[in-house]
Coordinates of C-alpha atoms in Angstrom, one line a residue:
X1009 CA -32.2 21.9 -30.1
X1010 CA -28.6 22.8 -31.0
X1011 CA -26.6 24.7 -28.5
X1012 CA -25.0 28.1 -29.2
X1013 CA -21.4 28.0 -30.3
X1014 CA -18.9 30.0 -28.4
X1015 CA -16.0 31.5 -30.3
X1016 CA -12.6 30.0 -29.7
X1017 CA -10.6 31.8 -27.1
X1018 CA -7.3 31.7 -25.2
X1019 CA -8.1 34.2 -22.5
X1020 CA -8.8 33.1 -18.9
X1021 CA -12.2 32.2 -17.7
X1022 CA -13.3 32.7 -14.1
X1023 CA -15.7 30.1 -12.7
X1024 CA -17.6 30.5 -9.4
X1025 CA -19.9 27.7 -8.3
X1026 CA -22.4 27.5 -5.5
X1027 CA -24.3 24.8 -3.7
X1028 CA -22.4 21.8 -5.1
X1029 CA -23.3 18.6 -3.2
X1030 CA -19.8 18.3 -1.7
X1031 CA -19.1 21.9 -1.1
X1032 CA -18.1 25.0 -3.1
X1033 CA -15.0 25.9 -4.9
X1034 CA -13.6 28.6 -7.1
X1035 CA -11.4 27.7 -10.0
X1036 CA -9.4 29.9 -12.4
X1037 CA -8.3 28.0 -15.5
X1038 CA -6.1 29.9 -17.9
X1039 CA -5.9 27.3 -20.6
X1040 CA -9.7 26.9 -21.1
X1041 CA -12.5 29.1 -22.4
X1042 CA -15.6 26.8 -22.5
X1043 CA -17.3 24.4 -20.2
X1044 CA -18.8 21.1 -21.1
X1045 CA -22.2 20.8 -19.4
X1046 CA -22.3 17.0 -19.9
X1047 CA -22.4 14.8 -16.8
X1048 CA -19.1 14.4 -14.9
X1049 CA -16.6 12.1 -16.6
X1050 CA -15.7 10.0 -13.5
X1051 CA -19.0 8.3 -12.7
X1052 CA -17.5 6.9 -9.5
X1053 CA -16.3 10.2 -8.0
X1054 CA -18.0 11.7 -5.0
X1055 CA -16.9 15.1 -6.1
X1056 CA -18.5 17.4 -8.7
X1057 CA -16.2 18.3 -11.5
X1058 CA -16.4 19.8 -15.0
X1059 CA -14.4 19.0 -18.1
X1060 CA -13.3 21.7 -20.4
X1061 CA -12.3 21.8 -24.1
X1062 CA -11.7 24.2 -27.0
X1063 CA -14.7 23.3 -29.0
X1064 CA -18.5 23.9 -29.4
X1065 CA -20.6 23.3 -26.3
X1066 CA -22.1 19.9 -26.3
X1067 CA -25.8 19.4 -25.8
X1068 CA -26.9 18.0 -22.5
X1069 CA -27.6 14.6 -24.1
X1070 CA -24.7 14.7 -26.5
X1071 CA -21.2 13.3 -26.3
X1072 CA -18.2 14.0 -24.3
X1073 CA -14.8 14.2 -26.0
X1074 CA -11.8 13.2 -23.9
X1075 CA -8.2 13.5 -25.1
X1076 CA -7.4 10.6 -27.3
X1077 CA -11.1 9.6 -27.8
X1078 CA -13.5 9.8 -30.6
X1079 CA -16.4 10.8 -28.4
X1080 CA -18.1 8.1 -26.3
X1081 CA -21.8 8.6 -26.0
X1082 CA -23.0 9.4 -22.5
X1083 CA -26.3 8.5 -20.9
X1084 CA -28.8 11.4 -20.5
X1085 CA -28.3 13.4 -17.3
X1086 CA -30.8 13.1 -14.5
X1087 CA -31.0 16.9 -14.1
X1088 CA -32.8 19.5 -16.1
X1089 CA -30.4 22.0 -17.5
X1090 CA -31.6 25.6 -17.8
X1091 CA -29.1 27.7 -19.6
X1092 CA -29.1 31.4 -20.3
X1093 CA -26.4 32.6 -22.8
X1094 CA -25.9 36.3 -23.1
X1095 CA -24.1 36.7 -26.3
X1096 CA -22.0 39.8 -26.9
X1097 CA -20.1 41.4 -29.7
X1098 CA -16.4 40.8 -30.3
X1099 CA -14.2 42.4 -27.7
X1100 CA -16.8 42.5 -24.9
X1101 CA -17.0 40.1 -22.0
X1102 CA -19.9 37.6 -22.0
X1103 CA -21.6 35.8 -19.1
X1104 CA -23.1 32.3 -19.2
X1105 CA -25.3 31.1 -16.4
X1106 CA -26.0 27.4 -16.0
X1107 CA -28.8 26.3 -13.6
X1108 CA -28.2 22.6 -13.0
X1109 CA -30.8 22.1 -10.3
X1110 CA -28.5 21.6 -7.4
X1111 CA -25.7 23.8 -8.7
X1112 CA -25.6 27.2 -10.3
X1113 CA -22.5 27.9 -12.4
X1114 CA -21.7 31.5 -13.5
X1115 CA -19.0 31.9 -16.2
X1116 CA -17.3 35.1 -17.1
X1117 CA -15.8 34.8 -20.5
X1118 CA -13.0 37.3 -21.5
X1119 CA -12.4 37.4 -25.3
X1120 CA -8.9 37.7 -26.7
X1121 CA -7.1 41.0 -26.4
X1122 CA -5.1 41.6 -29.5
X1123 CA -2.7 43.9 -27.6
X1124 CA -1.9 41.3 -25.1
X1125 CA -1.6 37.9 -26.8
X1126 CA -1.3 34.8 -24.5
X1127 CA 0.2 31.5 -25.4
X1128 CA -1.3 28.9 -23.1
X1129 CA 0.9 26.1 -24.4
X1130 CA 4.1 28.0 -23.5
X1131 CA 2.6 28.9 -20.1
X1132 CA 1.9 25.3 -19.4
X1133 CA 5.5 24.3 -20.5
X1134 CA 6.9 26.9 -18.1
X1135 CA 4.8 25.5 -15.3
X1136 CA 5.8 21.9 -16.2
X1137 CA 9.5 22.8 -16.0
X1138 CA 9.0 24.1 -12.5
X1139 CA 7.3 20.9 -11.5
X1140 CA 10.0 18.8 -13.1
X1141 CA 12.7 20.6 -11.2
X1142 CA 11.0 20.4 -7.9
X1143 CA 9.2 17.1 -7.9
X1144 CA 11.4 14.8 -10.1
X1145 CA 14.6 15.9 -8.4
X1146 CA 13.5 15.2 -4.8
X1147 CA 11.7 12.0 -6.0
X1148 CA 14.9 10.6 -7.5
X1149 CA 16.9 11.5 -4.4
X1150 CA 14.4 9.9 -2.0
X1151 CA 14.1 6.7 -4.1
X1152 CA 17.8 6.3 -4.1
X1153 CA 17.9 5.9 -0.3
X1154 CA 16.5 2.4 -0.5
X1155 CA 19.2 1.4 -3.1
X1156 CA 21.9 3.1 -1.1
X1157 CA 20.9 1.1 1.9
X1158 CA 21.3 -2.1 -0.1
X1159 CA 24.7 -0.8 -1.4
X1160 CA 25.9 0.1 2.1
X1161 CA 24.9 -3.4 3.4
X1162 CA 26.6 -5.1 0.5
X1163 CA 29.8 -3.1 0.9
X1164 CA 29.7 -3.6 4.7
X1165 CA 29.3 -7.4 4.2
X1166 CA 32.8 -7.7 2.7
X1167 CA 34.4 -5.9 5.7
X1168 CA 34.5 -7.0 9.4
X1169 CA 30.7 -6.4 10.0
X1170 CA 29.7 -10.0 9.8
X1171 CA 32.2 -11.2 12.3
X1172 CA 31.7 -8.1 14.6
X1173 CA 28.0 -8.7 14.9
X1174 CA 27.9 -12.5 14.6
X1175 CA 26.1 -12.4 11.3
X1176 CA 28.5 -14.9 9.8
X1177 CA 26.8 -17.7 11.8
X1178 CA 24.3 -19.8 9.8
X1179 CA 21.9 -17.7 7.8
X1180 CA 21.7 -14.7 10.1
X1181 CA 22.9 -12.3 7.4
X1182 CA 20.3 -13.6 5.0
X1183 CA 17.6 -13.1 7.6
X1184 CA 18.6 -9.5 8.1
X1185 CA 18.0 -8.9 4.3
X1186 CA 14.8 -11.0 4.2
X1187 CA 13.2 -9.4 7.3
X1188 CA 13.8 -6.0 5.9
X1189 CA 11.8 -6.9 2.7
X1190 CA 9.0 -8.5 4.6
X1191 CA 8.6 -5.5 6.8
X1192 CA 8.6 -3.2 3.8
X1193 CA 5.9 -5.3 2.0
X1194 CA 3.6 -5.2 5.1
X1195 CA 3.7 -1.4 5.5
X1196 CA 3.6 -0.4 1.8
X1197 CA -0.2 0.0 1.5
X1198 CA -0.7 1.9 4.8
X1199 CA 2.2 4.1 4.0
X1200 CA 1.0 4.9 0.5
X1201 CA -2.5 5.8 1.9
X1202 CA -0.8 8.1 4.4
X1203 CA 0.7 10.1 1.5
X1204 CA -2.8 11.0 0.4
X1205 CA -4.3 11.6 3.9
X1206 CA -1.4 13.5 5.6
X1207 CA 0.1 15.1 2.5
X1208 CA 3.4 14.5 0.7
X1209 CA 5.4 17.2 2.4
X1210 CA 4.6 16.0 5.9
X1211 CA 4.7 12.2 5.3
X1212 CA 7.8 12.0 3.1
X1213 CA 9.8 14.3 5.4
X1214 CA 8.8 12.3 8.5
X1215 CA 9.6 8.8 7.1
X1216 CA 12.8 10.0 5.5
X1217 CA 14.0 11.5 8.7
X1218 CA 13.2 8.3 10.6
X1219 CA 14.9 6.3 7.8
X1220 CA 18.0 8.3 8.4
X1221 CA 17.8 8.1 12.2
X1222 CA 17.5 4.3 12.1
X1223 CA 20.4 4.0 9.6
X1224 CA 22.5 6.2 11.9
X1225 CA 21.7 3.9 14.9
X1226 CA 22.8 0.9 12.8
X1227 CA 26.3 2.2 12.9
X1228 CA 26.3 1.6 16.7
X1229 CA 24.7 -1.8 17.1
X1230 CA 26.7 -4.5 19.0
X1231 CA 24.7 -7.7 18.4
X1232 CA 23.0 -9.4 15.4
X1233 CA 19.7 -9.3 17.3
X1234 CA 19.9 -5.5 17.4
X1235 CA 20.7 -5.4 13.7
X1236 CA 17.6 -7.5 13.0
X1237 CA 15.4 -5.3 15.1
X1238 CA 16.6 -2.1 13.3
X1239 CA 16.2 -3.8 9.9
X1240 CA 12.5 -4.4 10.7
X1241 CA 12.1 -0.7 11.6
X1242 CA 14.0 0.4 8.6
X1243 CA 11.8 -1.6 6.2
X1244 CA 8.7 0.0 7.8
X1245 CA 10.1 3.5 7.5
X1246 CA 11.0 3.3 3.8
X1247 CA 8.0 1.2 2.8
X1248 CA 6.0 4.2 1.4
X1249 CA 8.9 6.0 -0.5
X1250 CA 8.7 4.3 -3.9
X1251 CA 5.0 3.6 -4.2
X1252 CA 4.1 7.0 -2.7
X1253 CA 6.4 8.9 -5.1
X1254 CA 5.1 6.9 -8.1
X1255 CA 1.6 7.7 -7.0
X1256 CA 2.4 11.4 -6.5
X1257 CA 4.1 11.8 -9.9
X1258 CA 1.1 10.1 -11.6
X1259 CA -1.2 12.7 -10.1
X1260 CA 0.8 15.6 -11.5
X1261 CA 1.1 14.8 -15.1
X1262 CA -1.3 13.7 -17.9
X1263 CA -0.8 10.2 -19.0
X1264 CA 1.1 11.1 -22.1
X1265 CA 3.8 12.9 -20.1
X1266 CA 4.3 10.4 -17.2
X1267 CA 6.9 7.9 -18.4
X1268 CA 9.6 10.6 -19.0
X1269 CA 9.0 11.9 -15.5
X1270 CA 9.4 8.5 -14.1
X1271 CA 12.6 8.3 -16.1
X1272 CA 13.8 11.5 -14.5
X1273 CA 13.2 10.0 -11.1
X1274 CA 15.0 6.8 -12.1
X1275 CA 17.9 8.7 -13.5
X1276 CA 18.5 10.5 -10.3
X1277 CA 18.2 7.2 -8.4
X1278 CA 20.8 5.4 -10.4
X1279 CA 23.2 8.3 -10.4
X1280 CA 23.1 8.5 -6.6
X1281 CA 23.4 4.7 -6.4
X1282 CA 26.5 4.6 -8.7
X1283 CA 28.1 7.5 -6.8
X1284 CA 27.2 5.8 -3.5
X1285 CA 29.4 2.8 -4.3
X1286 CA 32.4 5.1 -4.8
X1287 CA 31.6 6.9 -1.5
X1288 CA 31.4 3.6 0.4
X1289 CA 34.9 2.8 -1.0
X1290 CA 36.2 6.0 0.5
X1291 CA 34.4 5.6 3.9
X1292 CA 35.8 2.1 4.4
X1293 CA 39.2 3.8 4.4
X1294 CA 38.2 5.6 7.7
X1295 CA 38.5 2.2 9.5
X1296 CA 39.7 2.9 13.0
X1297 CA 39.0 6.6 13.1
X1298 CA 37.4 7.7 16.4
X1299 CA 37.2 4.1 17.5
X1300 CA 34.7 3.1 14.7
X1301 CA 35.2 0.4 12.1
X1302 CA 34.9 1.4 8.4
X1303 CA 31.5 -0.3 8.0
X1304 CA 30.1 1.7 10.9
X1305 CA 31.2 5.0 9.2
X1306 CA 29.2 3.9 6.1
X1307 CA 26.0 3.7 8.2
X1308 CA 26.7 6.8 10.2
X1309 CA 27.5 9.1 7.3
X1310 CA 24.5 7.9 5.2
X1311 CA 22.2 8.2 8.3
X1312 CA 23.3 11.8 9.0
X1313 CA 22.9 12.8 5.3
X1314 CA 19.4 11.1 5.1
X1315 CA 18.2 13.0 8.3
X1316 CA 19.3 16.3 6.7
X1317 CA 17.5 15.3 3.5
X1318 CA 14.4 14.5 5.5
X1319 CA 14.3 17.9 7.1
X1320 CA 14.9 19.6 3.7
X1321 CA 12.2 17.5 2.1
X1322 CA 9.5 19.4 4.1
X1323 CA 10.3 22.5 2.0
X1324 CA 11.5 20.8 -1.2
X1325 CA 8.6 18.4 -1.6
X1326 CA 5.4 19.6 -3.4
X1327 CA 1.8 18.9 -2.5
X1328 CA -0.9 17.4 -4.8
X1329 CA -1.9 19.6 -7.8
X1330 CA -5.1 20.9 -6.3
X1331 CA -3.2 22.0 -3.1
X1332 CA 0.1 22.9 -4.7
X1333 CA -0.2 26.6 -3.9
X1334 CA 0.5 25.6 -0.3
X1335 CA 3.9 24.3 -1.2
X1336 CA 6.9 26.4 -0.3
X1337 CA 7.7 29.0 -3.0
X1338 CA 6.2 26.9 -5.8
X1339 CA 3.1 27.5 -7.9
X1340 CA 0.5 30.3 -7.6
X1341 CA -3.1 29.5 -7.3
X1342 CA -3.7 30.2 -11.0
X1343 CA -0.8 28.0 -12.1
X1344 CA -2.0 25.2 -9.9
X1345 CA -5.4 25.4 -11.5
X1346 CA -3.9 25.1 -15.0
X1347 CA -2.2 21.9 -14.0
X1348 CA -5.4 20.6 -12.3
X1349 CA -7.5 21.4 -15.3
X1350 CA -5.2 19.4 -17.6
X1351 CA -5.3 16.4 -15.3
X1352 CA -9.1 16.7 -15.1
X1353 CA -9.4 16.7 -18.9
X1354 CA -7.1 13.8 -19.2
X1355 CA -8.8 11.4 -16.8
X1356 CA -11.1 13.3 -14.5
X1357 CA -9.7 12.2 -11.1
X1358 CA -8.1 15.3 -9.6
X1359 CA -10.4 15.3 -6.5
X1360 CA -10.2 12.0 -4.5
X1361 CA -13.2 10.3 -3.0
X1362 CA -13.6 10.4 0.8
X1363 CA -11.3 7.9 2.3
X1364 CA -12.5 4.5 3.6
X1365 CA -10.7 1.2 3.7
X1366 CA -13.5 -0.2 1.5
X1367 CA -12.9 2.4 -1.2
X1368 CA -9.2 1.3 -1.3
X1369 CA -9.5 -2.5 -1.0
X1370 CA -12.5 -2.9 -3.4
X1371 CA -10.0 -2.4 -6.3
X1372 CA -8.4 -5.8 -5.4
X1373 CA -11.2 -7.3 -7.6
X1374 CA -9.6 -5.7 -10.7
X1375 CA -7.5 -8.5 -12.2
X1376 CA -5.4 -6.2 -14.4
X1377 CA -3.9 -4.6 -11.2
X1378 CA -2.5 -8.1 -10.3
X1379 CA -1.3 -8.5 -13.9
X1380 CA 0.7 -5.2 -13.4
X1381 CA 2.0 -6.5 -10.1
X1382 CA 3.2 -9.7 -11.7
X1383 CA 5.2 -7.6 -14.2
X1384 CA 7.0 -6.0 -11.4
X1385 CA 7.7 -9.4 -9.8
X1386 CA 9.3 -10.6 -13.0
X1387 CA 11.2 -7.4 -13.4
X1388 CA 12.8 -7.5 -10.0
X1389 CA 13.8 -11.2 -10.0
X1390 CA 16.9 -10.1 -12.0
X1391 CA 18.1 -7.5 -9.6
X1392 CA 19.9 -9.9 -7.3
X1393 CA 21.4 -11.7 -10.2
X1394 CA 22.8 -8.4 -11.6
X1395 CA 24.1 -7.4 -8.2
X1396 CA 26.0 -10.7 -8.0
X1397 CA 27.3 -10.7 -11.6
X1398 CA 29.0 -7.3 -11.7
X1399 CA 31.7 -7.8 -9.0
X1400 CA 32.2 -11.4 -10.1
X1401 CA 32.9 -10.5 -13.7
X1402 CA 35.1 -7.6 -12.8
X1403 CA 37.1 -9.4 -10.2
X1404 CA 37.2 -13.0 -11.3
X1405 CA 36.7 -12.6 -15.0
X1406 CA 38.7 -9.5 -15.8
X1407 CA 41.2 -9.9 -13.1
X1408 CA 40.7 -6.6 -11.2
X1409 CA 41.3 -6.2 -7.5
X1410 CA 38.3 -6.0 -5.1
X1411 CA 38.7 -2.2 -4.7
X1412 CA 38.9 -1.7 -8.5
X1413 CA 35.8 -4.0 -8.9
X1414 CA 33.8 -1.7 -6.6
X1415 CA 34.8 1.4 -8.6
X1416 CA 34.2 -0.2 -12.0
X1417 CA 30.7 -1.4 -10.9
X1418 CA 29.5 2.2 -11.2
X1419 CA 29.8 2.8 -15.1
X1420 CA 26.9 0.4 -16.0
X1421 CA 24.5 2.4 -13.9
X1422 CA 25.7 5.7 -15.3
X1423 CA 25.1 4.3 -18.8
X1424 CA 21.6 3.2 -17.8
X1425 CA 20.6 6.9 -17.8
X1426 CA 20.8 6.9 -21.6
X1427 CA 18.3 4.1 -22.4
X1428 CA 15.9 5.1 -19.7
X1429 CA 15.6 8.7 -21.0
X1430 CA 15.6 7.8 -24.7
X1431 CA 13.0 5.0 -24.4
X1432 CA 10.8 7.1 -22.1
X1433 CA 10.9 10.1 -24.4
X1434 CA 9.9 7.9 -27.3
X1435 CA 7.1 6.3 -25.3
X1436 CA 5.6 9.6 -24.3
X1437 CA 6.1 11.2 -27.7
X1438 CA 4.2 8.5 -29.5
X1439 CA 1.9 7.4 -26.6
X1440 CA 3.0 3.7 -26.6
X1441 CA 3.8 1.6 -23.6
X1442 CA 3.7 -2.2 -24.5
X1443 CA 6.2 -2.0 -27.4
X1444 CA 8.7 -0.1 -25.3
X1445 CA 8.5 -2.6 -22.4
X1446 CA 8.9 -5.5 -24.9
X1447 CA 11.9 -3.8 -26.5
X1448 CA 13.6 -3.3 -23.1
X1449 CA 12.8 -6.9 -22.0
X1450 CA 14.4 -8.1 -25.3
X1451 CA 17.5 -6.1 -24.6
X1452 CA 17.7 -7.5 -21.1
X1453 CA 17.4 -11.1 -22.4
X1454 CA 20.2 -10.4 -24.9
X1455 CA 22.3 -8.9 -22.2
X1456 CA 21.9 -11.9 -19.9
X1457 CA 22.5 -14.3 -22.8
X1458 CA 25.9 -12.6 -23.5
X1459 CA 26.5 -12.4 -19.7
X1460 CA 25.9 -16.1 -19.2
X1461 CA 27.3 -17.7 -22.3
X1462 CA 30.1 -15.6 -23.7
X1463 CA 33.6 -16.8 -23.1
X1464 CA 35.3 -13.5 -23.4
X1465 CA 35.3 -11.4 -20.2
X1466 CA 35.0 -8.1 -22.2
X1467 CA 31.9 -9.3 -23.9
X1468 CA 30.4 -10.4 -20.6
X1469 CA 31.1 -6.9 -19.2
X1470 CA 29.2 -5.5 -22.2
X1471 CA 26.3 -7.8 -21.3
X1472 CA 26.3 -6.1 -17.9
X1473 CA 25.8 -2.7 -19.6
X1474 CA 23.1 -4.0 -21.9
X1475 CA 21.2 -5.8 -19.1
X1476 CA 21.5 -3.0 -16.6
X1477 CA 20.3 -0.3 -19.0
X1478 CA 17.3 -2.4 -20.0
X1479 CA 16.5 -3.2 -16.4
X1480 CA 16.5 0.5 -15.3
X1481 CA 14.6 1.6 -18.4
X1482 CA 11.8 -0.9 -17.8
X1483 CA 11.3 0.5 -14.3
X1484 CA 10.0 3.8 -15.8
X1485 CA 8.1 2.0 -18.5
X1486 CA 6.3 -0.4 -16.1
X1487 CA 5.4 2.4 -13.7
X1488 CA 3.9 4.5 -16.4
X1489 CA 2.1 1.4 -17.8
X1490 CA 0.2 0.8 -14.6
X1491 CA -0.4 4.5 -13.9
X1492 CA -1.8 5.2 -17.4
X1493 CA -4.5 2.5 -17.1
X1494 CA -6.1 3.1 -13.8
X1495 CA -8.4 6.0 -12.8
X1496 CA -9.2 7.3 -9.4
X1497 CA -7.0 8.4 -6.5
X1498 CA -7.6 5.5 -4.2
X1499 CA -7.2 3.0 -7.1
X1500 CA -3.8 4.6 -7.9
X1501 CA -2.8 4.2 -4.3
X1502 CA -3.8 0.5 -4.2
X1503 CA -2.1 -0.2 -7.6
X1504 CA 1.2 1.5 -6.7
X1505 CA 1.3 -0.4 -3.3
X1506 CA 0.4 -3.7 -4.9
X1507 CA 3.1 -3.4 -7.6
X1508 CA 5.7 -2.4 -5.1
X1509 CA 4.8 -5.3 -2.8
X1510 CA 5.2 -7.8 -5.7
X1511 CA 8.4 -6.0 -6.6
X1512 CA 9.8 -6.8 -3.1
X1513 CA 8.6 -10.4 -3.4
X1514 CA 10.5 -10.6 -6.7
X1515 CA 13.7 -9.4 -4.9
X1516 CA 13.2 -12.2 -2.4
X1517 CA 12.8 -14.8 -5.1
X1518 CA 15.8 -13.5 -6.9
X1519 CA 18.0 -14.1 -3.9
X1520 CA 17.4 -17.8 -4.2
X1521 CA 18.3 -18.2 -7.9
X1522 CA 22.0 -17.4 -7.5
X1523 CA 23.8 -20.7 -6.6
X1524 CA 27.4 -20.2 -5.4
X1525 CA 28.5 -23.6 -6.7
X1526 CA 27.6 -22.5 -10.3
X1527 CA 30.2 -19.7 -10.3
X1528 CA 31.3 -18.0 -12.4
X1529 CA 28.5 -18.4 -14.9
X1530 CA 25.5 -19.0 -12.7
X1531 CA 23.4 -20.8 -15.3
X1532 CA 20.3 -21.1 -13.1
X1533 CA 20.2 -17.3 -12.5
X1534 CA 20.7 -16.6 -16.2
X1535 CA 18.0 -19.0 -17.4
X1536 CA 15.5 -17.8 -14.8
X1537 CA 16.2 -14.1 -15.6
X1538 CA 15.7 -14.8 -19.3
X1539 CA 12.6 -16.9 -18.6
X1540 CA 11.0 -14.2 -16.4
X1541 CA 11.3 -11.6 -19.1
X1542 CA 9.9 -14.0 -21.8
X1543 CA 6.9 -14.3 -19.5
X1544 CA 6.8 -10.5 -19.2
X1545 CA 6.7 -10.1 -22.9
X1546 CA 3.8 -12.6 -23.1
X1547 CA 1.8 -10.9 -20.3
X1548 CA 2.3 -7.5 -21.9
X1549 CA 1.0 -9.0 -25.2
X1550 CA -2.1 -10.3 -23.5
X1551 CA -2.8 -7.0 -21.8
X1552 CA -2.3 -5.2 -25.1
X1553 CA -4.9 -7.4 -26.7
X1554 CA -7.3 -6.8 -23.8
X1555 CA -6.8 -3.0 -23.9
X1556 CA -7.3 -3.0 -27.7
X1557 CA -10.5 -4.9 -27.6
X1558 CA -11.8 -2.7 -24.7
X1559 CA -11.1 0.5 -26.6
X1560 CA -12.7 -1.0 -29.7
X1561 CA -15.8 -1.8 -27.7
X1562 CA -15.8 1.8 -26.4
X1563 CA -15.9 3.1 -30.0
X1564 CA -18.6 0.7 -31.1
X1565 CA -20.9 0.6 -28.2
X1566 CA -20.0 3.5 -25.9
X1567 CA -19.0 1.2 -23.1
X1568 CA -17.6 3.1 -20.1
X1569 CA -14.1 2.1 -19.1
X1570 CA -12.7 2.5 -15.6
X1571 CA -16.1 4.1 -14.6
X1572 CA -15.0 7.2 -16.5
X1573 CA -16.8 8.4 -19.6
X1574 CA -14.4 8.8 -22.6
X1575 CA -11.4 7.1 -20.9
X1576 CA -9.3 4.8 -23.1
X1577 CA -6.6 2.4 -22.2
X1578 CA -3.0 3.2 -23.2
X1579 CA -1.0 0.3 -24.6

């Protein structure tokens, strides 16, 4: 029997539900006017959910249309649906009561009011701008702390720090860098889980404050053993920053809007990084003030600033969409429900399953997660090579002094804002991921080829710009690529942590490809950087083929992807 068709509407609907298996909730969704009474989309979720759309109500054994899908058939529900639809004339409110056996859903439907038109799309854009300003700004600032630490350590290494602490003996300085990365890798998964369990406001503010406190203490160490101990603690403190923020951003935006938001985060990060190198140049001039060497001032100032940022983060950071009305002066309950309903329609995973370590680790069986992680490994191999090349070309190749080389190392990072924003806008606008990653990887290969083989120093400096821009742009592209193709809160947590762990391992591997005796061209670093990105292009091509075939199977056979009815991979 066909179901009654409800008229299209852009007025709010008020839903009240009782006796759901996992509790009760009340939701006001201003961008919806009908409810799909098909089974829940996420077949692996422990929470009851409903998916809304501006179309005719589907029958209980019909199909479910998700954004970007053609309607994958769903299995018949195990419940008996008894529906009473009280139809009314235009201009009157209507009530629909759904008896789903273990749940009763009452819907109050308010028809359009011609005297008070409402544009849901403009409302959502206004809410999204608020989210962008709050979430992407603090995310970019927090992510920059890790890179600033690397910048401070690199700048301090060319001062008296190594001799003051005895780090110039053997490979002690290399150990201080290596042990930091190992500590970070170990704590990344637990720290990312803590974001979900404790909430972003509490967790990010706590780890950021301790990150700053440890950095501050580094300015007063007297031995290399003390430096090593603090580097271990520092790696543990910052372990959850990048994967936690990548996970949080992915929960706030539909898949088609994520890459540009990751680009906003990345832009803030590189701006702070580029500016930080200029600040370190100035702080080194304080050498001898108040009995502290210049390198100690670098750690002290950054540590104090980071502690302040950690305190402010508690009020600046936002909670997850379903709890965002708890954030300080942010969204109302109605605005939060609009965001949550969009996410629910996009992939059906707003509400997380109950936490258990099994629910997190079971996703290790999904091979595509490790494929994403390998992409991050290949991406970060080039980071050390780039860090080495910039000062070498500016100082040795172009003849600038060491101070001028520090200052002129900033422009390539400022330039990187342009390609990361443009490529991410294009990727979200046309819902493509693989081609953008391939384009960025090709630009990086070209940049390293110019960097390694050009005889003209000006051309080599241009290669630095090209490679740096492509490298930064692919951070946003790869993060969106993995976030777009996994469903479920704990799977997102595991994927973000796994990718960041492999990213750290790539940084360790990259530190071994730069051979000092190959200066000033470093052929090994150039060829390995080029080769890693050729492998990246190949792996992205294989994933694209897999995603295409999986989506085609969905269209032909109704196969469920990611245990979510109607979900389709993005490539």
